[in-house]
Amino acid sequence: MKKGELVVGTTGTQPPLSVTAKDGQIIGLDADIAKLISAGMGVKVRFVKMFFSELITALETGQVDMIVSGMTMTPERNSKVAFIGPYYVSGKGVLTKGKAVAAMDKEGLDSPSFKITALKNSTSQAFVEMVTPKAKLVPAASYDEALDLLFQDKIDALVADYPFCLFCMARYSDKGLAVRGGRMTFEPLGIGIREDALWINWLENFVKILAGTGDLTKLQDRWLTETSWIKELP
């Protein structure tokens, strides 16, 4: 970690967790948590935007000090990086254009003629491969790319974190979007860092304080329940 600076890796394309505002600033639940951590350390925060699939490598090679980008704490990832959290428990949702598709059962979704997109190297991709192995998977580098595929009818469904699906329904209310079911998985989101006992202990205690004081709940309400912040987007 450079003196006086906390470098945070994030996508900037995962609303309501990490998204780029009109002024180019990174906003969202993840961004606010990173800002509070840097303030607690007495240093400045600098966000580095990159594709989701690049985040862990960037942390391992020292390009960033921390990952805060809607990353699920999986055993596979945990074998490479340390995780602090969860700071929020998410789950998968299936976003479609049309209630008919949203109401389809698993067998209807698991068909060679059914095309599904998900973030590359994400738990959403793993979910699609496990639950609907016969469907055609079309990996996307970002949520922006995935949404374009859905809006252009190049795919039938988008699998993503449930909060993102709800955000899309609120922002693109004229697109006829629907979400299949509710949260379909258990996805504990964590802060990724390199192995360092003192650093891990400090962050664990900091997140406990955020939760214990109610500040974490306030942030979750601000970004996951309220929608007024959407006007800050391009």
mmCIF file with all atom_site columns, N, CA and C in Angstrom, residues 5 38 44 123 131-132 146 207 223:
data_model
loop_
_atom_site.group_PDB
_atom_site.id
_atom_site.type_symbol
_atom_site.label_atom_id
_atom_site.label_alt_id
_atom_site.label_comp_id
_atom_site.label_asym_id
_atom_site.label_entity_id
_atom_site.label_seq_id
_atom_site.pdbx_PDB_ins_code
_atom_site.Cartn_x
_atom_site.Cartn_y
_atom_site.Cartn_z
_atom_site.occupancy
_atom_site.B_iso_or_equiv
_atom_site.pdbx_formal_charge
_atom_site.auth_seq_id
_atom_site.auth_comp_id
_atom_site.auth_asym_id
_atom_site.auth_atom_id
_atom_site.pdbx_PDB_model_num
ATOM 1  N N  . GLU A 1 5   ? -2.401  6.541   0.597   1.00 0.00 ? 5   GLU A N  1
ATOM 2  C CA . GLU A 1 5   ? -3.370  6.225   -0.446  1.00 0.00 ? 5   GLU A CA 1
ATOM 3  C C  . GLU A 1 5   ? -3.828  4.777   -0.354  1.00 0.00 ? 5   GLU A C  1
ATOM 4  N N  . SER A 1 38  ? -11.021 4.124   4.090   1.00 0.00 ? 38  SER A N  1
ATOM 5  C CA . SER A 1 38  ? -9.875  5.015   3.885   1.00 0.00 ? 38  SER A CA 1
ATOM 6  C C  . SER A 1 38  ? -9.870  6.152   4.908   1.00 0.00 ? 38  SER A C  1
ATOM 7  N N  . LYS A 1 44  ? -6.209  8.808   1.653   1.00 0.00 ? 44  LYS A N  1
ATOM 8  C CA . LYS A 1 44  ? -7.114  9.061   0.542   1.00 0.00 ? 44  LYS A CA 1
ATOM 9  C C  . LYS A 1 44  ? -7.443  7.751   -0.159  1.00 0.00 ? 44  LYS A C  1
ATOM 10 N N  . THR A 1 123 ? -19.730 -15.600 -10.107 1.00 0.00 ? 123 THR A N  1
ATOM 11 C CA . THR A 1 123 ? -20.562 -16.683 -9.564  1.00 0.00 ? 123 THR A CA 1
ATOM 12 C C  . THR A 1 123 ? -21.844 -16.821 -10.380 1.00 0.00 ? 123 THR A C  1
ATOM 13 N N  . VAL A 1 131 ? -26.754 -24.838 -13.106 1.00 0.00 ? 131 VAL A N  1
ATOM 14 C CA . VAL A 1 131 ? -28.206 -25.014 -13.069 1.00 0.00 ? 131 VAL A CA 1
ATOM 15 C C  . VAL A 1 131 ? -28.810 -25.241 -14.456 1.00 0.00 ? 131 VAL A C  1
ATOM 16 N N  . THR A 1 132 ? -28.254 -24.592 -15.475 1.00 0.00 ? 132 THR A N  1
ATOM 17 C CA . THR A 1 132 ? -28.790 -24.737 -16.834 1.00 0.00 ? 132 THR A CA 1
ATOM 18 C C  . THR A 1 132 ? -27.655 -25.096 -17.802 1.00 0.00 ? 132 THR A C  1
ATOM 19 N N  . ALA A 1 146 ? -23.823 -6.865  -20.960 1.00 0.00 ? 146 ALA A N  1
ATOM 20 C CA . ALA A 1 146 ? -24.891 -7.847  -20.753 1.00 0.00 ? 146 ALA A CA 1
ATOM 21 C C  . ALA A 1 146 ? -26.260 -7.225  -21.008 1.00 0.00 ? 146 ALA A C  1
ATOM 22 N N  . VAL A 1 207 ? -15.298 -3.302  10.091  1.00 0.00 ? 207 VAL A N  1
ATOM 23 C CA . VAL A 1 207 ? -16.597 -3.708  9.548   1.00 0.00 ? 207 VAL A CA 1
ATOM 24 C C  . VAL A 1 207 ? -17.570 -4.039  10.681  1.00 0.00 ? 207 VAL A C  1
ATOM 25 N N  . TRP A 1 223 ? -28.543 2.738   -0.750  1.00 0.00 ? 223 TRP A N  1
ATOM 26 C CA . TRP A 1 223 ? -28.236 2.272   -2.101  1.00 0.00 ? 223 TRP A CA 1
ATOM 27 C C  . TRP A 1 223 ? -29.116 1.126   -2.582  1.00 0.00 ? 223 TRP A C  1
#
